[in-house]
Coordinates of C-alpha atoms and ligand atoms in Angstrom, one line a residue:
M191 CA 167.7 79.0 192.0
S192 CA 166.6 75.5 193.6
H193 CA 162.8 76.2 195.4
G194 CA 161.0 73.6 197.4
R195 CA 156.8 72.6 196.8
F196 CA 156.6 75.0 200.3
D197 CA 157.8 78.4 201.3
N198 CA 155.3 78.6 205.0
P199 CA 155.5 76.3 207.3
V200 CA 152.0 75.9 208.5
V201 CA 150.7 74.7 204.9
A202 CA 153.4 72.7 204.2
S203 CA 151.8 70.9 208.0
L204 CA 148.3 71.5 206.9
A205 CA 149.3 69.5 203.6
G206 CA 150.8 66.9 205.3
F207 CA 147.7 66.4 207.4
W208 CA 144.8 65.5 204.1
D209 CA 147.6 62.8 203.6
R210 CA 146.0 61.5 206.8
F211 CA 142.9 60.3 205.1
R212 CA 144.0 59.0 202.2
K213 CA 143.6 55.2 201.5
Q214 CA 146.8 53.2 203.2
E215 CA 146.2 50.1 200.9
F216 CA 149.0 48.0 202.3
E217 CA 148.6 48.2 206.0
S218 CA 147.4 45.0 207.1
R219 CA 150.2 43.2 205.2
L220 CA 153.0 44.1 208.4
T221 CA 151.4 41.1 210.6
E222 CA 153.9 39.8 213.6
N223 CA 155.2 38.1 211.3
D224 CA 157.7 40.5 209.9
R225 CA 160.4 39.9 212.2
F226 CA 163.4 41.0 212.3
D227 CA 165.2 37.9 213.8
G228 CA 169.3 37.4 213.3
R229 CA 169.3 40.7 211.8
T230 CA 171.4 43.7 212.4
I231 CA 169.6 47.2 211.6
L232 CA 171.8 50.7 211.7
V233 CA 169.1 53.8 212.4
T234 CA 169.8 57.0 212.1
G235 CA 169.0 60.1 213.9
A236 CA 167.6 57.4 216.0
N237 CA 167.5 59.0 219.6
S238 CA 164.3 61.2 218.4
G239 CA 161.0 60.9 216.9
L240 CA 160.8 58.2 213.9
G241 CA 164.5 57.2 214.7
F242 CA 163.5 56.1 218.5
A243 CA 159.7 54.3 217.6
L244 CA 161.9 52.4 214.6
T245 CA 164.5 51.9 217.0
V246 CA 162.1 50.5 219.4
E247 CA 160.0 48.5 216.8
I248 CA 163.0 46.6 215.5
A249 CA 163.6 45.6 218.6
R250 CA 160.5 44.6 220.0
R251 CA 160.7 42.7 216.4
G252 CA 163.9 40.7 217.3
G253 CA 166.6 43.2 215.8
R254 CA 169.8 44.0 216.9
V255 CA 169.4 47.6 216.5
I256 CA 173.2 49.8 216.1
M257 CA 170.9 53.3 216.6
G258 CA 173.6 56.3 215.0
C259 CA 173.1 59.4 217.3
R260 CA 174.8 62.7 217.8
R261 CA 173.4 62.3 221.6
Q262 CA 171.7 61.4 224.3
I263 CA 173.9 58.6 224.8
P264 CA 173.4 55.8 226.7
E265 CA 169.8 57.5 227.7
A266 CA 168.0 57.2 224.7
G267 CA 169.3 53.4 224.1
E268 CA 168.5 52.7 227.4
K269 CA 164.7 53.9 227.4
A270 CA 164.5 51.6 223.9
K271 CA 165.9 48.4 225.9
K272 CA 163.3 49.1 228.6
I273 CA 159.6 50.2 225.7
S274 CA 161.6 47.3 223.5
G275 CA 162.5 44.6 226.4
S276 CA 165.6 43.6 224.4
D277 CA 168.7 44.8 224.7
H278 CA 169.9 44.3 221.6
I279 CA 170.1 47.6 221.4
E280 CA 173.5 49.2 221.2
M281 CA 174.2 53.3 221.0
R282 CA 176.9 54.6 218.7
Q283 CA 178.3 58.0 217.9
L284 CA 177.6 59.8 215.3
D285 CA 176.8 63.7 213.9
L286 CA 176.1 64.1 210.3
S287 CA 177.2 67.1 210.8
R288 CA 180.9 66.5 210.9
I289 CA 182.4 64.3 208.3
G290 CA 185.1 62.9 211.0
S291 CA 182.6 61.9 213.1
I292 CA 181.5 60.0 210.3
H293 CA 184.6 58.7 209.4
E294 CA 184.6 57.2 213.4
F295 CA 181.2 55.8 213.0
V296 CA 182.2 54.2 210.3
N297 CA 185.6 52.6 211.4
G298 CA 184.0 52.0 214.1
L299 CA 181.8 49.6 212.9
V300 CA 184.7 48.2 210.2
N301 CA 186.8 47.2 213.7
D302 CA 183.9 45.1 215.6
G303 CA 183.1 43.3 212.2
V304 CA 179.6 44.7 211.8
R305 CA 177.4 43.8 208.8
L306 CA 174.6 45.7 208.5
D307 CA 171.2 44.0 207.0
I308 CA 169.0 47.6 206.9
T309 CA 170.2 50.9 206.8
I310 CA 167.5 53.0 207.6
L311 CA 168.9 56.6 206.7
N312 CA 166.5 58.2 209.2
A313 CA 168.5 61.8 210.5
G314 CA 166.7 64.9 209.5
V315 CA 167.5 68.6 210.1
T316 CA 165.3 72.0 209.6
P317 CA 167.2 74.3 210.9
P318 CA 165.3 78.1 211.2
K319 CA 168.5 79.5 209.1
A320 CA 171.7 79.0 206.9
R321 CA 174.3 77.5 209.5
K322 CA 177.6 76.6 208.0
T323 CA 179.6 73.9 209.4
E324 CA 182.9 73.1 210.0
S325 CA 183.7 72.0 206.9
G326 CA 182.3 75.1 205.0
Q327 CA 178.6 73.6 204.1
D328 CA 174.7 74.4 204.5
E329 CA 174.0 72.3 208.2
M330 CA 170.8 71.0 206.3
F331 CA 173.3 70.1 203.1
L332 CA 175.2 68.5 205.0
V333 CA 173.4 66.2 206.9
N334 CA 169.3 65.9 204.8
Y335 CA 171.9 65.3 202.1
L336 CA 175.1 64.9 201.3
S337 CA 176.3 63.2 204.5
N338 CA 174.1 60.4 203.1
V339 CA 176.2 60.6 200.4
M340 CA 179.3 59.6 202.1
L341 CA 177.4 57.2 204.8
T342 CA 176.5 54.8 202.5
N343 CA 179.6 54.6 200.4
L344 CA 181.9 54.3 203.0
L345 CA 179.7 51.4 204.4
L346 CA 179.3 49.5 201.1
T347 CA 183.3 50.6 200.6
A348 CA 184.3 48.9 203.4
N349 CA 181.3 46.1 202.7
V350 CA 179.9 46.7 206.0
I351 CA 176.7 46.8 203.8
D352 CA 177.9 43.6 202.1
L353 CA 177.1 43.1 198.2
S354 CA 179.6 40.6 196.9
G355 CA 176.0 38.2 198.2
Q356 CA 177.7 36.4 201.4
L357 CA 174.6 37.9 202.9
A358 CA 172.4 35.9 199.9
A359 CA 169.6 34.4 202.4
F360 CA 168.6 38.8 202.2
K361 CA 169.6 41.2 200.1
P362 CA 171.0 43.7 202.4
R363 CA 168.0 46.6 202.1
I364 CA 169.1 50.7 202.4
L365 CA 166.1 52.4 203.6
F366 CA 165.9 56.6 202.9
I367 CA 163.2 58.4 205.0
S368 CA 162.1 61.2 203.4
S369 CA 159.4 63.2 202.5
D370 CA 156.2 63.7 199.7
S371 CA 157.2 67.6 200.0
H372 CA 159.8 66.8 197.5
Q373 CA 156.6 66.4 194.7
G374 CA 157.1 69.2 192.6
S375 CA 160.5 71.1 193.6
S376 CA 162.4 72.6 191.0
Y377 CA 165.8 71.1 189.6
I378 CA 168.4 70.5 191.1
D379 CA 169.9 73.9 190.4
Y380 CA 174.5 73.6 190.1
E381 CA 175.0 76.5 190.1
E382 CA 173.9 77.1 194.3
F383 CA 174.4 72.5 194.6
G384 CA 176.8 72.3 198.0
R385 CA 177.4 75.9 198.0
Y386 CA 176.8 78.3 201.7
L387 CA 174.0 80.4 201.3
D388 CA 172.2 82.8 204.6
Y389 CA 168.0 82.2 204.1
G390 CA 165.8 82.5 206.8
V391 CA 162.8 80.2 207.6
S392 CA 161.1 80.4 204.4
K393 CA 163.5 79.5 202.2
A394 CA 164.2 77.0 205.3
I395 CA 161.0 75.4 204.2
A396 CA 161.7 75.4 200.9
N397 CA 165.0 73.6 201.5
Y398 CA 164.0 71.2 202.5
S399 CA 161.6 69.7 200.4
Y400 CA 164.3 70.6 197.9
F401 CA 167.1 68.9 199.9
K402 CA 164.4 66.2 200.1
L403 CA 164.3 65.7 196.4
V404 CA 168.1 66.1 196.1
L405 CA 168.1 63.3 198.2
N406 CA 165.8 61.3 196.3
T407 CA 167.6 61.9 193.7
Y408 CA 170.4 59.9 194.2
A409 CA 168.9 57.0 195.6
T410 CA 167.3 56.3 192.5
E411 CA 171.1 56.5 191.2
L412 CA 172.6 54.3 194.0
S413 CA 170.0 52.1 193.5
R414 CA 171.3 52.6 189.9
R415 CA 174.6 52.1 189.9
V416 CA 174.4 49.3 192.8
N417 CA 171.9 47.3 190.7
H418 CA 173.0 47.9 187.3
D419 CA 173.4 44.3 186.1
E420 CA 171.4 42.5 189.0
L421 CA 169.7 43.0 192.1
K422 CA 172.8 43.1 195.1
A423 CA 170.4 45.8 197.3
G424 CA 166.6 47.0 197.6
I425 CA 167.5 50.9 198.1
N426 CA 163.8 51.9 198.9
V427 CA 162.6 55.4 199.4
I428 CA 159.9 56.3 201.9
C429 CA 157.8 59.4 203.7
P430 CA 156.5 58.5 206.8
G431 CA 154.0 61.0 206.2
P432 CA 152.7 63.6 209.1
V433 CA 154.9 62.7 212.5
N434 CA 154.4 64.2 216.0
S435 CA 158.2 64.6 216.0
N436 CA 160.2 67.3 217.1
I437 CA 161.6 68.1 214.7
V438 CA 160.1 71.8 214.6
R439 CA 162.4 72.5 217.7
E440 CA 164.5 74.8 216.3
A441 CA 161.2 77.0 214.7
P442 CA 161.3 80.0 216.4
L443 CA 158.6 80.2 219.6
F444 CA 155.2 81.7 218.1
L445 CA 155.5 79.2 214.9
R446 CA 156.6 76.4 217.4
I447 CA 153.6 77.0 219.8
I448 CA 151.5 77.4 216.5
L449 CA 153.2 74.0 214.5
K450 CA 153.4 71.9 217.6
S451 CA 149.9 72.4 218.0
I452 CA 149.2 71.1 214.9
F453 CA 151.4 68.2 215.5
S454 CA 150.4 67.4 218.7
I455 CA 146.8 67.4 217.4
I456 CA 146.5 65.6 213.6
F457 CA 149.9 63.8 213.1
K458 CA 150.3 60.8 213.8
S459 CA 152.1 59.0 216.6
P460 CA 155.5 58.3 215.6
V461 CA 155.2 54.7 217.1
K462 CA 151.7 54.7 214.2
A463 CA 154.5 56.3 211.8
C464 CA 157.1 53.8 212.4
K465 CA 155.0 50.6 211.2
P466 CA 155.3 51.4 206.8
V467 CA 159.3 52.2 206.9
V468 CA 159.0 48.9 209.5
Y469 CA 157.0 46.6 206.8
L470 CA 159.2 48.6 203.7
A471 CA 162.7 47.6 205.9
I472 CA 161.7 43.7 206.4
S473 CA 158.2 42.0 204.2
P474 CA 159.4 39.4 202.3
D475 CA 156.9 41.8 199.6
F476 CA 160.0 43.9 199.2
E477 CA 162.3 41.0 198.0
G478 CA 163.7 41.2 195.7
R479 CA 162.5 44.7 194.5
T480 CA 164.2 48.7 194.2
N481 CA 163.6 51.9 193.6
E482 CA 160.6 51.9 195.0
Y483 CA 158.4 54.7 197.0
M484 CA 156.1 54.2 199.7
H485 CA 154.4 57.2 200.6
M486 CA 153.3 56.0 204.2
F487 CA 151.7 52.3 203.5
R488 CA 150.8 53.2 199.7
E489 CA 153.3 52.5 196.3
K490 CA 153.3 56.0 194.2
K491 CA 156.3 57.5 192.8
M492 CA 158.8 60.3 193.4
D493 CA 158.5 63.2 191.7
F494 CA 159.0 62.6 187.5
K495 CA 162.8 64.5 188.2
V496 CA 164.2 62.1 190.6
Y497 CA 164.1 59.3 187.4
L498 CA 165.7 61.6 185.4
P499 CA 169.2 59.4 184.0
E500 CA 171.1 62.2 183.2
E501 CA 170.1 63.8 186.7
G502 CA 170.9 60.9 188.5
E503 CA 174.5 61.0 187.0
K504 CA 175.2 64.7 187.2
L505 CA 173.6 64.3 190.7
W506 CA 175.9 61.7 191.2
E507 CA 179.0 63.2 189.7
R508 CA 178.6 66.9 192.1
S509 CA 178.4 65.3 194.5
V510 CA 181.2 63.0 194.5
A511 CA 183.9 65.6 193.0
L512 CA 182.4 68.0 196.4
W513 CA 183.2 65.3 198.5
E514 CA 186.9 64.6 197.3
L515 CA 187.1 68.5 197.6
I516 CA 186.1 68.6 201.5
D517 CA 186.8 65.3 202.1
E518 CA 190.5 63.6 201.7
K519 CA 189.0 60.0 202.9
A520 CA 186.5 60.3 200.0
R521 CA 186.1 56.6 199.5
I522 CA 183.4 56.3 196.1
I523 CA 182.0 52.4 195.1
D524 CA 182.4 52.3 191.6
T525 CA 180.1 49.5 190.3
L526 CA 179.5 50.9 186.6
G527 CA 181.2 49.0 184.5
V528 CA 183.1 46.3 187.0
S529 CA 183.1 42.7 185.8
E530 CA 181.5 40.7 188.1
N531 CA 184.1 38.4 189.2
E532 CA 185.6 42.0 190.7
Y533 CA 183.1 42.8 192.5
P534 CA 183.3 43.8 195.3
E535 CA 187.4 44.3 194.8
G536 CA 187.0 46.8 192.5
I537 CA 186.3 49.7 194.4
R538 CA 187.7 53.1 193.8
K539 CA 189.8 54.5 196.8
Ligands
NAP898 N1 157.9 64.7 210.7 C1 157.5 65.1 210.1 O1 156.4 64.8 209.8 C2 158.1 64.2 209.1 C3 157.4 64.1 207.9 C4 158.2 63.8 206.6 C5 159.0 62.8 206.7 N2 160.1 63.3 207.5 C6 161.9 62.7 208.2 O2 161.5 62.0 209.4 C7 162.7 61.6 209.8 C8 162.8 61.9 210.8 O3 162.6 62.8 211.1 P1 161.7 63.1 213.0 O4 160.2 63.9 212.7 O5 162.1 61.7 213.7 O6 161.8 64.1 213.7 P2 162.7 64.5 215.3 O7 162.3 63.9 215.9 O8 163.6 65.2 214.6 O9 164.5 63.4 214.5 C9 165.6 63.4 213.7 C10 167.1 63.4 214.2 O10 167.9 63.3 213.0 C11 169.2 63.6 214.6 N3 170.1 64.4 213.9 C12 169.4 65.6 213.4 N4 170.9 66.1 213.2 C13 171.9 65.2 213.0 C14 173.2 64.6 213.1 N5 173.9 66.0 213.1 N6 174.2 64.0 213.3 C15 172.9 63.0 213.3 N7 171.6 63.2 213.7 C16 171.5 64.0 213.4 C17 168.5 64.3 215.6 O11 169.1 63.8 216.9 P3 169.2 65.2 217.8 O12 168.7 64.8 219.3 O13 170.9 65.1 218.3 O14 168.3 66.8 216.8 C18 167.0 63.1 215.4 O15 167.9 62.2 216.4 C19 163.3 63.1 208.6 O16 164.5 62.6 207.6 C20 162.5 63.8 208.2 O17 162.7 64.7 207.4 C21 159.4 63.9 209.0

């Protein structure tokens, strides 16, 4: 049975608190010279918390931001424009719990000729109990994990993220927003992989950190596949540390009051928490680098299981098989064993 590091939300929050006091080696390296001018950046889950703060900060630094959101359209975008002082912000409908919405979102980008320089997979959800999506999976599994497999593969196969070298001056970057709570989660359980199982609050917390381990393993495997012969994209993972966001909005009332009190007193504001993500997204320090992990402004290793090639390969195969089972429009990037001149046409449909 899969298991995350925590099954108690208060303990999980307090663990995040101690992380705040660890030395942040690279904090001073992010400067006002780190700008996004001429770059197009997708932020998923951009209407709230960390994603909203990222949108404002990236737009303020000259980037064109596409906010992929399921609600608060256009209010959140208008608010972000006002705070950042930039008009280069657009909102697009994206509900990561609905496969059809993911396709519509990507098709919209293709039709409008959008090319993404930086893709920040930020959206996340923590329902207090299992919830079934219309395609039959648990919502947290789909939103926090499998939708990111779908989205990255669709964006890559449609060349919205272009690996062909046309953006040679700047290799595309893909950032997965994760959590250091993934450390110590169990091995991926393929018996229950993608199966809908009922659970309550304690298992929800455990699943949250476990699905982050699954996500990090996927990010590592994606990096391995995309960059198997040369570096085509920087595919990296970051934990923003404890953020005073809306992530516990669905916790039972009593628990929410306790957690929100902890969050507002000792967690970082989204404005502050987004800075290391901005650094990883644009800093020249990460040019030519992939499969890196940052915990706030510290470079770190992920859980050792994330790096095991056999784990990555198995996860890839099982994820693809599940996606093909539930979605006849699945399109999977096939980079392994494809010779250079076939790429990027060497895509398997
Ligand atoms: N808060 C922390 O302490 C902390 C620590 C480590 C990592 N993180 C990670 O940081 C990321 C951002 O979370 P946050 O703390 O900023 O929480 P948040 O304020 O709740 O933001 C989460 C975002 O994800 C979106 N989202 C949820 N379900 C979605 C769906 N089906 N389709 C599209 N978007 C969806 C939410 O949209 P709605 O407003 O429509 O729900 C919201 O915009 C998450 O990946 C989280 O795991 C957070």
